[in-house]
Short mmCIF file of C-alpha atoms in Angstrom, two decimals:
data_model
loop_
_atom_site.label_atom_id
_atom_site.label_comp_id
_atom_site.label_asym_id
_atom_site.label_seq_id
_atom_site.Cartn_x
_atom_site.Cartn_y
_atom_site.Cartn_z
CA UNK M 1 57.61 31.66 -5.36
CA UNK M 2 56.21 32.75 -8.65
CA UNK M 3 57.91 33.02 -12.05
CA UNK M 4 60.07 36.87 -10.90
CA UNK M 5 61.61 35.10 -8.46
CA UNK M 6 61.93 31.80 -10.34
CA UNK M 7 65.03 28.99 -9.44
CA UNK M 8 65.96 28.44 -12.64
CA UNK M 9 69.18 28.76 -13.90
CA UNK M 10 69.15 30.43 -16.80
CA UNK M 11 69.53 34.36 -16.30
CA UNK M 12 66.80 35.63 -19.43
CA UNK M 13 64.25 33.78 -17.14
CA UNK M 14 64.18 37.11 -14.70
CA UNK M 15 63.14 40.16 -14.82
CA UNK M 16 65.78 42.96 -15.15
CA UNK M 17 67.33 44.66 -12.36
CA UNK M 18 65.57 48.44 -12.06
CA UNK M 19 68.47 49.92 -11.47
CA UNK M 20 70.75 49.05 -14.79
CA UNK M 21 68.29 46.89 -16.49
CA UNK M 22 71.02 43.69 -16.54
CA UNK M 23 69.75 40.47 -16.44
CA UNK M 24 69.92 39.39 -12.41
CA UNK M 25 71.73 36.47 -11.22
CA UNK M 26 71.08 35.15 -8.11
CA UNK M 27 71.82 36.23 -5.10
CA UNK M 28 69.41 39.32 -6.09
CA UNK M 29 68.10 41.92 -3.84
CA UNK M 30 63.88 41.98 -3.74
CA UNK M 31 62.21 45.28 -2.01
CA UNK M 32 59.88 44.09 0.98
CA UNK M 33 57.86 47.21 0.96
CA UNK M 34 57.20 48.31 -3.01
CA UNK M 35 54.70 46.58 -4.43
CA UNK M 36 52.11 44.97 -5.91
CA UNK M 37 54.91 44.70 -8.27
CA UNK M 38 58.21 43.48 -7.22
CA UNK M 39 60.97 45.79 -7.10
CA UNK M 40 64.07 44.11 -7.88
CA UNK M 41 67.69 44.95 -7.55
CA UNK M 42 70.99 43.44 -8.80
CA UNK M 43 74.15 43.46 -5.74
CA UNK M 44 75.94 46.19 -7.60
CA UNK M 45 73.00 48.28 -7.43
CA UNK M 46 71.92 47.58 -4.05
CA UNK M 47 75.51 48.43 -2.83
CA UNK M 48 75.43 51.78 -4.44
CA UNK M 49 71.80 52.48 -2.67
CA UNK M 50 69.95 52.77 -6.04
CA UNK M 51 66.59 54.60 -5.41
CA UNK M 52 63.76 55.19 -7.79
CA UNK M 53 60.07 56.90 -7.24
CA UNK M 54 58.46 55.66 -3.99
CA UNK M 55 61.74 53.27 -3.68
CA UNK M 56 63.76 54.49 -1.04
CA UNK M 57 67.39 52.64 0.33
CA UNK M 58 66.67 52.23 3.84
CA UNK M 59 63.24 49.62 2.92
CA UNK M 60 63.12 46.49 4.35
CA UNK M 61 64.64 43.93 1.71
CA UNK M 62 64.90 40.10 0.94
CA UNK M 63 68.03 37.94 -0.09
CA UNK M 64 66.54 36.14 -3.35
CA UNK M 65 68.90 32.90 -3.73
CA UNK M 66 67.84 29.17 -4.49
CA UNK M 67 71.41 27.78 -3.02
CA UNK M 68 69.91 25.83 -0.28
CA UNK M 69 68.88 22.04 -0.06
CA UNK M 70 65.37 21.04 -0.15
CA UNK M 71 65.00 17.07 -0.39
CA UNK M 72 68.11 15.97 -0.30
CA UNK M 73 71.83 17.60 1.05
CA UNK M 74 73.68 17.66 -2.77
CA UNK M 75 70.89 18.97 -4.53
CA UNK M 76 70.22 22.24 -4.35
CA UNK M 77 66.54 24.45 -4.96
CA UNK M 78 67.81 25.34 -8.26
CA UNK M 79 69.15 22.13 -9.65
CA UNK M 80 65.79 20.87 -8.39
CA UNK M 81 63.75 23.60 -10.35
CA UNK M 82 66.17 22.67 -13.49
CA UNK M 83 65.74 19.21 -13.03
CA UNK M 84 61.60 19.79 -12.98
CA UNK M 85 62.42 21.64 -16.14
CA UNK M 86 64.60 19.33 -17.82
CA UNK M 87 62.27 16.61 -17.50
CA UNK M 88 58.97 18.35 -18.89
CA UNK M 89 61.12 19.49 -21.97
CA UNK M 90 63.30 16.06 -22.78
CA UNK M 91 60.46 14.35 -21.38
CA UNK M 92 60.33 11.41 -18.30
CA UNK M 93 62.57 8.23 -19.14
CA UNK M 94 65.07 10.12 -21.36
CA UNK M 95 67.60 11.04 -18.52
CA UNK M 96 70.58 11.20 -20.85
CA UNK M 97 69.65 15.05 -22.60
CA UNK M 98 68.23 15.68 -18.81
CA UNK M 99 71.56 14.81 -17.68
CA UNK M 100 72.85 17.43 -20.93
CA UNK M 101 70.33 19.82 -20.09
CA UNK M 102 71.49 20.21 -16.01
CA UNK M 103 75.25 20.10 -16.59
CA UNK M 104 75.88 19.73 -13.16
CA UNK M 105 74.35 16.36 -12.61
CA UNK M 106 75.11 12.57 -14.36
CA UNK M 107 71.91 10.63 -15.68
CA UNK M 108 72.54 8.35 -12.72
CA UNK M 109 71.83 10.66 -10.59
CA UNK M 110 68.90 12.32 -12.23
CA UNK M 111 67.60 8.89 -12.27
CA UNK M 112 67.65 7.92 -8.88
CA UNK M 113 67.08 11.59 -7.47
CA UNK M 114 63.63 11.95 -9.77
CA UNK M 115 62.23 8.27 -9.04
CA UNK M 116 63.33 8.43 -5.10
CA UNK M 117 61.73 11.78 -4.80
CA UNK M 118 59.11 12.73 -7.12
CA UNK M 119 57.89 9.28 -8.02
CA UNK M 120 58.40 6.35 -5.32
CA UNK M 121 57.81 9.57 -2.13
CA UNK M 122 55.06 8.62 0.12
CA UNK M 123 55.03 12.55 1.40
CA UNK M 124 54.26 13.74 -2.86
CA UNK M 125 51.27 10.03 -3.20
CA UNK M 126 49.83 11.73 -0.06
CA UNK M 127 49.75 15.09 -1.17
CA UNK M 128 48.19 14.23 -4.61
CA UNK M 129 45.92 12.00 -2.81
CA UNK M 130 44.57 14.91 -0.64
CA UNK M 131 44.37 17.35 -4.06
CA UNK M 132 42.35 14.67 -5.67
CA UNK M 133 40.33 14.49 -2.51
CA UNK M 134 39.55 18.25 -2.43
CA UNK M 135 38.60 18.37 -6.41
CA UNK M 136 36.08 15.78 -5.48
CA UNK M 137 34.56 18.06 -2.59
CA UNK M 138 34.10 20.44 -4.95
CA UNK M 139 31.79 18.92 -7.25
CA UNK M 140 29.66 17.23 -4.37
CA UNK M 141 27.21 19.81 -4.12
CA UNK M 142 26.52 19.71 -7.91
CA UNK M 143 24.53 16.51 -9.42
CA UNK M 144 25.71 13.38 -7.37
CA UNK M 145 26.80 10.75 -9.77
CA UNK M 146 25.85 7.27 -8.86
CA UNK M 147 28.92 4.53 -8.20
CA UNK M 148 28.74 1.55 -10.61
CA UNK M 149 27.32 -0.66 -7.21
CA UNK M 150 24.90 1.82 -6.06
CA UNK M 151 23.40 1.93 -10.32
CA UNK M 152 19.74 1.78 -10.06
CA UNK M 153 17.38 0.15 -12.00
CA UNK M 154 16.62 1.75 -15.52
CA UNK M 155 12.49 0.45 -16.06
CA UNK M 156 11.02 0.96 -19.10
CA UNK M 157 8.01 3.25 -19.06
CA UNK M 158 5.02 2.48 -17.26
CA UNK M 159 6.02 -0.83 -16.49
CA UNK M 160 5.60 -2.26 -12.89
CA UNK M 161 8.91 -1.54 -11.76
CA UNK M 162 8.81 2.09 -12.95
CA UNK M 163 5.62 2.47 -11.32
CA UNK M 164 7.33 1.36 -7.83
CA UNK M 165 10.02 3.75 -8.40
CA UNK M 166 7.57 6.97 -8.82
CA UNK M 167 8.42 7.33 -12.13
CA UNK M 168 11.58 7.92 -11.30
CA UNK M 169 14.40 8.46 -14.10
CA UNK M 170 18.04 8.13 -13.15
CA UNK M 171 19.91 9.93 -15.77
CA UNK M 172 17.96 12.75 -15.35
CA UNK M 173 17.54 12.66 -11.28
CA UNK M 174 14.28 13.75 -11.49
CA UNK M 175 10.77 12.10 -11.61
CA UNK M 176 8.04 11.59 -14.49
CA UNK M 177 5.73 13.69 -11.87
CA UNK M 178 6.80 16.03 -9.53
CA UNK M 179 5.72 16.88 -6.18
CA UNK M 180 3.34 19.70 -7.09
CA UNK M 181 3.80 19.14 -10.31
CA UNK M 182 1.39 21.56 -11.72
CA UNK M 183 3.31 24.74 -9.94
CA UNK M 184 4.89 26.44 -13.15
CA UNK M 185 0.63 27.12 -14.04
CA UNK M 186 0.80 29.84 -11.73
CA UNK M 187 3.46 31.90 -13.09
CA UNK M 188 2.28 31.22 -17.32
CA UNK M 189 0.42 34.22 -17.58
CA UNK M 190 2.46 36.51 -15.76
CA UNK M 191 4.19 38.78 -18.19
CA UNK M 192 6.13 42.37 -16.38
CA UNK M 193 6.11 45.83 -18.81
CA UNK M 194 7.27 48.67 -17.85
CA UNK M 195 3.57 50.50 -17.24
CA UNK M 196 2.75 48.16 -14.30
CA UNK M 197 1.23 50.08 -10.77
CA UNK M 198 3.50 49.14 -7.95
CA UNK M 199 0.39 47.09 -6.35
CA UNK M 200 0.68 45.23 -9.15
CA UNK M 201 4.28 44.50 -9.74
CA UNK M 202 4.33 43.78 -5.86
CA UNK M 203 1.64 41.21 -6.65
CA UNK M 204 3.42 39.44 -9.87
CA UNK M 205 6.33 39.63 -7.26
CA UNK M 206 4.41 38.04 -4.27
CA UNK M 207 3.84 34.76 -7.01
CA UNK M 208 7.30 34.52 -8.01
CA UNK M 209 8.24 34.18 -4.10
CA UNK M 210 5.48 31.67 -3.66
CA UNK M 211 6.95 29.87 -6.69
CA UNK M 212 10.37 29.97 -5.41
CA UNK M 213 9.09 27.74 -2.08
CA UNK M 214 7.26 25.31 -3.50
CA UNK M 215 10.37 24.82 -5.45
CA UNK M 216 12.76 24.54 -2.17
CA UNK M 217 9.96 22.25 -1.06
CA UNK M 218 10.16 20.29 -4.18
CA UNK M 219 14.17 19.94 -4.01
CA UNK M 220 13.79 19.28 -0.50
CA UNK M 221 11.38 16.51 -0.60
CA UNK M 222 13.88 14.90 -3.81
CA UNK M 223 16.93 15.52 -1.09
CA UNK M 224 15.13 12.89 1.38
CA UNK M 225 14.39 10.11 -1.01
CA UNK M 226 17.74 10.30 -2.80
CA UNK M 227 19.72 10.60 0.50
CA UNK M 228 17.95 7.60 2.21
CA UNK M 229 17.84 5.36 -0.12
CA UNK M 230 14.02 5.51 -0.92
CA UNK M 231 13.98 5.44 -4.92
CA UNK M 232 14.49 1.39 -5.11
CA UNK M 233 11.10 0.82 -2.95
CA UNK M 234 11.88 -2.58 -3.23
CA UNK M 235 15.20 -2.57 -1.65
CA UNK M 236 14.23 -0.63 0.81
CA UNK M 237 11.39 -3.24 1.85
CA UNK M 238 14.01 -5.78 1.97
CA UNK M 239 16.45 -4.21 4.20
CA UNK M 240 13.55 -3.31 6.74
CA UNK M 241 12.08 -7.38 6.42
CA UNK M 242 15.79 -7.53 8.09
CA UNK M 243 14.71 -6.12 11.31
CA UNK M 244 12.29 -8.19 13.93
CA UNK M 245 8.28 -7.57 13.93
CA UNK M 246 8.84 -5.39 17.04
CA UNK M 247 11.41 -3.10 15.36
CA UNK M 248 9.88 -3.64 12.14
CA UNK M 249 6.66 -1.61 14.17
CA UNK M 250 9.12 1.31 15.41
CA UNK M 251 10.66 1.88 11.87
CA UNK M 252 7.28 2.25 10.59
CA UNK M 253 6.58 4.71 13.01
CA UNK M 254 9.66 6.83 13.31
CA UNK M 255 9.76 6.83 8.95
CA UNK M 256 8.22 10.10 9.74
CA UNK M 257 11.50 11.77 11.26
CA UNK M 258 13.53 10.69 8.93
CA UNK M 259 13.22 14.25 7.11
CA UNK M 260 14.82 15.95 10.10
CA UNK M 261 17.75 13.84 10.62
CA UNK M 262 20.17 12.68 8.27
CA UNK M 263 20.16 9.21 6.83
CA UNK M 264 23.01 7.91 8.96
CA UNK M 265 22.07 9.49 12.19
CA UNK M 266 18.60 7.80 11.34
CA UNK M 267 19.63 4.45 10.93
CA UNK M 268 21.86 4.32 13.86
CA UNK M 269 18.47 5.12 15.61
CA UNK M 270 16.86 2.88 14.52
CA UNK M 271 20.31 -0.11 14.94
CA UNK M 272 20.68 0.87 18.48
CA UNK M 273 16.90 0.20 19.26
CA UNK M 274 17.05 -3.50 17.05
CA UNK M 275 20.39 -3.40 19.48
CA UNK M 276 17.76 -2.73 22.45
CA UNK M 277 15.12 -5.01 21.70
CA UNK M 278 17.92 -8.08 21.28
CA UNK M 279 19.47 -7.37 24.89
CA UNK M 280 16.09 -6.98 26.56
CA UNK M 281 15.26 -10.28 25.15
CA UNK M 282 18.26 -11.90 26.32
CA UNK M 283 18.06 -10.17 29.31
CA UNK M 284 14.46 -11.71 29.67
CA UNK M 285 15.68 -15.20 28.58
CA UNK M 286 18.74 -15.24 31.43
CA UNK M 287 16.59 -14.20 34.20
CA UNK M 288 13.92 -16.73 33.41
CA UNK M 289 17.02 -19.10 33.91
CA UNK M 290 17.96 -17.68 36.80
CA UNK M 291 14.22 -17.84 38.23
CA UNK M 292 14.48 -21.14 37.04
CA UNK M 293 17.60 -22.26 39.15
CA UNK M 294 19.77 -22.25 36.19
CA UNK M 295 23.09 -21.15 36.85
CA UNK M 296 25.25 -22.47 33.16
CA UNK M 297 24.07 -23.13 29.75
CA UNK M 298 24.52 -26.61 29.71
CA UNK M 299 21.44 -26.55 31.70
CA UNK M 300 19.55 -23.43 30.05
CA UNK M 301 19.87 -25.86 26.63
CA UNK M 302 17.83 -29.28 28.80
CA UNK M 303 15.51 -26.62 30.30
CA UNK M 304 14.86 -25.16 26.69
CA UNK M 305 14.46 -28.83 25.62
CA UNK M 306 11.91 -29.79 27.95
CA UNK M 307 10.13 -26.34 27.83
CA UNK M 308 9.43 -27.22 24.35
CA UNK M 309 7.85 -30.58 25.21
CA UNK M 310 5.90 -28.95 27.71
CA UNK M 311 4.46 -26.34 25.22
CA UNK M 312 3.75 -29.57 22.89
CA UNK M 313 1.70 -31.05 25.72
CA UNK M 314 0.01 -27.76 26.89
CA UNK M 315 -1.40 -27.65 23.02
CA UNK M 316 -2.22 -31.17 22.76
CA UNK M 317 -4.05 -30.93 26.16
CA UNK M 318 -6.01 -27.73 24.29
CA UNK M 319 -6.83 -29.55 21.30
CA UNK M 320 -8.42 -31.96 23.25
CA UNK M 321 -10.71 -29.44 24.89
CA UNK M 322 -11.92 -28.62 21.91
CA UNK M 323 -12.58 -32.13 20.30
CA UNK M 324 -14.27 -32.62 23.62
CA UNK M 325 -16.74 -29.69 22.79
CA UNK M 326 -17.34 -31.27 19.51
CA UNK M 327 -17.74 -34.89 20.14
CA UNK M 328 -20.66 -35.02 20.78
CA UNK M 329 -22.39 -33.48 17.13
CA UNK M 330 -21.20 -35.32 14.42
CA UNK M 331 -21.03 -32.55 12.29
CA UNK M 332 -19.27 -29.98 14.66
CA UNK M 333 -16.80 -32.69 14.41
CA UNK M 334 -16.19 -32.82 11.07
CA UNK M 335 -15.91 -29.26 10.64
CA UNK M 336 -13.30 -28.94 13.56
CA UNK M 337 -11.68 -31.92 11.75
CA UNK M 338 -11.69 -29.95 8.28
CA UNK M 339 -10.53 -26.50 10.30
CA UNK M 340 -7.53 -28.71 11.61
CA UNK M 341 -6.46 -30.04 8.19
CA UNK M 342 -6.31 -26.80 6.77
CA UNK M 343 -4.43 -25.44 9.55
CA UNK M 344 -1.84 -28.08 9.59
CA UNK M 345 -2.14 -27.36 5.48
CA UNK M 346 -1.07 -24.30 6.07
CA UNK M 347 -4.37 -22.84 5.07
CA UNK M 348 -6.41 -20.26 6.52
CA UNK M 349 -9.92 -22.44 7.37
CA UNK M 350 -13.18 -21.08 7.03
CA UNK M 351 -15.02 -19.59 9.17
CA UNK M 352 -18.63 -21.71 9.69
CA UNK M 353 -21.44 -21.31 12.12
CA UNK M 354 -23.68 -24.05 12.90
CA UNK M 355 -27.48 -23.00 13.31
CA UNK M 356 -30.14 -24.74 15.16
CA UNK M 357 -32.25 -26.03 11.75
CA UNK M 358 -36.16 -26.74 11.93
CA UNK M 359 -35.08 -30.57 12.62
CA UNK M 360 -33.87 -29.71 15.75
CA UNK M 361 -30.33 -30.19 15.35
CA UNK M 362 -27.84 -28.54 18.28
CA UNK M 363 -25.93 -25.29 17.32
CA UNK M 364 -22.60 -24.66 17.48
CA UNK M 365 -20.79 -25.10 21.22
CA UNK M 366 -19.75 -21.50 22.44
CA UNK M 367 -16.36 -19.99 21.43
CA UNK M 368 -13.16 -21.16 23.67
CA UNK M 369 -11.35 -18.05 24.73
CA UNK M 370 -8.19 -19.54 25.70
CA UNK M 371 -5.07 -18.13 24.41
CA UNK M 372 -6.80 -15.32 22.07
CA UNK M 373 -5.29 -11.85 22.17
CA UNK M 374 -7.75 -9.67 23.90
CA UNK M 375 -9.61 -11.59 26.10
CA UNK M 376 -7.71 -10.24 29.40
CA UNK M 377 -9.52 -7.08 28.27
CA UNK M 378 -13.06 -8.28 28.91
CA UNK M 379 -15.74 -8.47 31.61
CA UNK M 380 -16.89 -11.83 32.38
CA UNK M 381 -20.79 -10.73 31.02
CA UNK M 382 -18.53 -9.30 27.88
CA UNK M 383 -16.75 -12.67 27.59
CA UNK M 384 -19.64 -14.93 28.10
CA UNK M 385 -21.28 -13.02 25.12
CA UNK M 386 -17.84 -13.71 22.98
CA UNK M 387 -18.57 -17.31 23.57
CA UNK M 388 -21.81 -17.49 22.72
CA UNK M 389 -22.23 -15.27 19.44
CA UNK M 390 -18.59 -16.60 18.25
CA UNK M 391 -16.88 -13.64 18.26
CA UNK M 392 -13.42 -13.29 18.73
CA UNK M 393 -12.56 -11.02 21.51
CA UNK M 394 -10.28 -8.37 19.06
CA UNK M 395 -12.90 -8.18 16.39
CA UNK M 396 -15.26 -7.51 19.48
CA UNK M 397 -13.32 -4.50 20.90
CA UNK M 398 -13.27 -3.16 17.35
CA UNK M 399 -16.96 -2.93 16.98
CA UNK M 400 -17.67 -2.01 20.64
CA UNK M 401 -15.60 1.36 19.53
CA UNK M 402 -16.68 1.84 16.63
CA UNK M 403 -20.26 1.93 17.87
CA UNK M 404 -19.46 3.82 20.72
CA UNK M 405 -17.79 6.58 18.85
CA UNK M 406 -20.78 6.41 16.52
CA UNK M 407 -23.24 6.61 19.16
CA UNK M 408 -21.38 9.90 21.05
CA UNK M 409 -21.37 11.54 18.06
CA UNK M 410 -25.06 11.15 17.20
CA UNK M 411 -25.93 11.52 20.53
CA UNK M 412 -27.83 8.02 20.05
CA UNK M 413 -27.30 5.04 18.01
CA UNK M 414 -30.18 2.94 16.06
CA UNK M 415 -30.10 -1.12 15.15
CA UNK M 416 -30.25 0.17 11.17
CA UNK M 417 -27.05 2.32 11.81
CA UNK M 418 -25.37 -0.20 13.83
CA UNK M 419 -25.64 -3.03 10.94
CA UNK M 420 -24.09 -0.43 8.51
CA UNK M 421 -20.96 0.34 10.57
CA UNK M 422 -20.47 -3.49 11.14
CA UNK M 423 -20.59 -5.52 7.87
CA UNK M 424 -21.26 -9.13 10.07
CA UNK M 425 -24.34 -11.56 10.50
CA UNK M 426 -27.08 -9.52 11.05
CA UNK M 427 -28.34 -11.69 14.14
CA UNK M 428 -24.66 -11.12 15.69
CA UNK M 429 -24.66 -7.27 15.49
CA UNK M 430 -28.41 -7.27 16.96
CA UNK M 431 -26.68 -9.09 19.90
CA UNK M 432 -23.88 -6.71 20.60
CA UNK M 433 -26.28 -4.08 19.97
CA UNK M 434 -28.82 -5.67 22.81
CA UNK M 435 -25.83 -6.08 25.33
CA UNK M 436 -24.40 -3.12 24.46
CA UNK M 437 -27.74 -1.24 25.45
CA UNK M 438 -28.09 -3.36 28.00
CA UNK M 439 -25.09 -2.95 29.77
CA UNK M 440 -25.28 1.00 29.25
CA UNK M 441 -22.65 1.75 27.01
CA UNK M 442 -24.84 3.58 24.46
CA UNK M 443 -28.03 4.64 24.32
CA UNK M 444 -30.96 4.33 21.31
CA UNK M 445 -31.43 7.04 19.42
#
């Protein structure tokens, strides 16, 4: 109720009565139909059916009286009003001139009825709590402040960290180069006076709307990095190094959609497939043991045991394959030796050729194909020539394409322009470029 019809006690608080202009007193008489101003009536007047202007004595009216309880059965609305009242003039903690002030009520009392009520009442913590939440949703869609854990770096200029953020600058929220940066250029010489043609003005016009979108496209493009995360590159790289290689793939690939989703409904996507890819693997791994005759995981842990030693032996059986193929040149042998060092090193070995010399000396054995990715994807003719130039059967299928795509667009491929799309040994592309020929998969031009 506002401040006409106020609860307090004291009668020069309220407005007059319209009839005889007394002070009112509660109970009071308030007209349901005059307004926007209220038309207020003391008892004596209402009894003798006052009526002024569009105030008439048969309107609807309303009983103004604060005699009721409204926390607690002894207190009444207006001893709560006075005690609000009391308190904000003697101030909180002095409850002996509160106790003066309300004359109906001991400082005990005030005491116990303030704390219990206004102070120590779950209903009042709530209700502050949800104020405080609203003021809060009111400044959300102004500039975001960022939480002490969430405070991003602060790199000096054009050092290596600033350069991974964009040149991005926190206390500003914006970056040291915008996404079409050079926008504003378009609207510098544009100047409107008065004796413009309407082709004109519609023109100048036209360029502010363009203007306009490339700004919505700017804020929108500064909405995605800020609401997933992407200023702190770094960070980011971390949290997706969390993920497996197969899901590390898909999050590279679905990065893209981000934009039209928001940040949580993206990473849940992207969660629930990790989630995926984990049961399909166990999945995988139980009904190997079941295939296996494995029915409890006492036994799935001896048959992962011995699988292991049988993957030991499988390589050491390979190894020996290939020491075979080498044992009988001395120097293959050392080189194989060398490549084997550095592997075990942790080293990536390099890559040697042997050639047949003018002494006569054997070249290299042909290529072993077990185990490298790819090789289910040749022909027997295309594997045989794997073996023999060295080539490993991926880096094959990568220049088979390329020269294929080459020769279909030229409508013919020559040696010369083969050797410039693959940067190999010159003898090894004339090869591929012979069986390739051969075999009919392009044609000279």
């Amino acid at each position: 109720m506002d401040r006409l019809a106020s609860f307090g006690n004291d009668p020069f608080d309220k407005p007059p009565c319209r009839g005889c202009s007394s002070y009112l007193t509660e109970p009071y008489i308030k007209c349901a139909e005059c307004g926007p101003s209220p038309f207020l009536l003391c008892l004596q007047c209402f009894t003798r059916g006052f009526e002024y202007k569009k105030h008439e004595s048969d309107h609807k009216y309303e009983i103004m009286t604060s005699d009721f309880p409204v926390l607690e059965p002894g207190w009444t609305a207006q001893e709560e009003m006075a005690l609000l009242e009391a308190v904000m003039d003697c101030g909180f903690g002095n409850w002996q001139d509160v106790a003066y002030q309300m004359r109906t009520k001991t400082k005990e009392e005030c005491e116990s009825h303030y704390m219990k009520n206004f102070i120590n009442n779950p209903l009042f913590s709530s209700t502050l709590l949800s104020l405080r939440k609203a003021k809060d949703s009111r400044f959300a869609e102004g500039a975001i402040p960022f939480k002490p854990t969430d405070d991003p770096p602060r790199p000096t200029f054009d050092s290596v960290l600033s350069r991974d953020m964009a040149g991005y600058m926190p206390a500003r929220a914006d970056f040291m180069e915008e996404f079409d940066n050079y926008a504003e250029w378009d609207l510098k010489d544009i100047d409107f006076v008065d004796d413009d043609s309407d082709i004109l003005r519609a023109l100048k016009l036209s360029v502010v709307d363009i203007y306009h979108s490339r700004l919505k496209e700017r804020q929108r493009r500064k909405k995605v990095i800020r609401d997933h995360g992407l200023i702190n590159l770094r960070k980011f790289q971390m949290l997706e190094r969390c993920y497996p290689k197969e899901v590390q793939e898909l999050y590279d690939v679905m990065r893209r959609f981000a934009r039209v989703v928001g940040p949580t409904e993206h990473d849940k996507f992207i969660e629930s497939h990790a989630l995926e890819f984990e049961l399909r693997r166990e999945i995988r791994r139980l009904q190997e043991y079941r295939k296996a005759g494995i029915k409890s995981f006492c036994s799935a842990k001896v048959y992962e045991r011995v699988k292991r030693m049988r993957e030991d032996e499988r390589r050491k059986r390979t190894m020996l394959c290939d020491v075979l193929q080498y044992i009988q040149d001395g120097r293959a042998c050392q080189q194989w030796l060398s490549k084997q060092a550095a592997i075990d090193a942790g080293i990536t070995p390099a890559v040697t050729t042997i050639t047949v010399s003018a002494t006569g000396r054997r070249s290299a054995p042909p290529l072993n194909l077990t185990g490298l990715p790819g090789t289910e994807k040749l022909n027997e003719r295309e594997k045989e020539l794997c073996q023999v130039v060295r080539l490993v059967p991926g880096a094959y299928l990568e220049y088979k394409q390329a020269l294929l795509n080459e020769c279909r667009r030229q409508g013919g491929l020559r040696l010369a322009q083969a050797r410039a799309l693959i940067k190999i040994d010159v003898n090894k592309t004339r090869k591929i470029y012979d069986f390739l020929i051969k075999e009919g998969y392009i044609t000279k031009a």
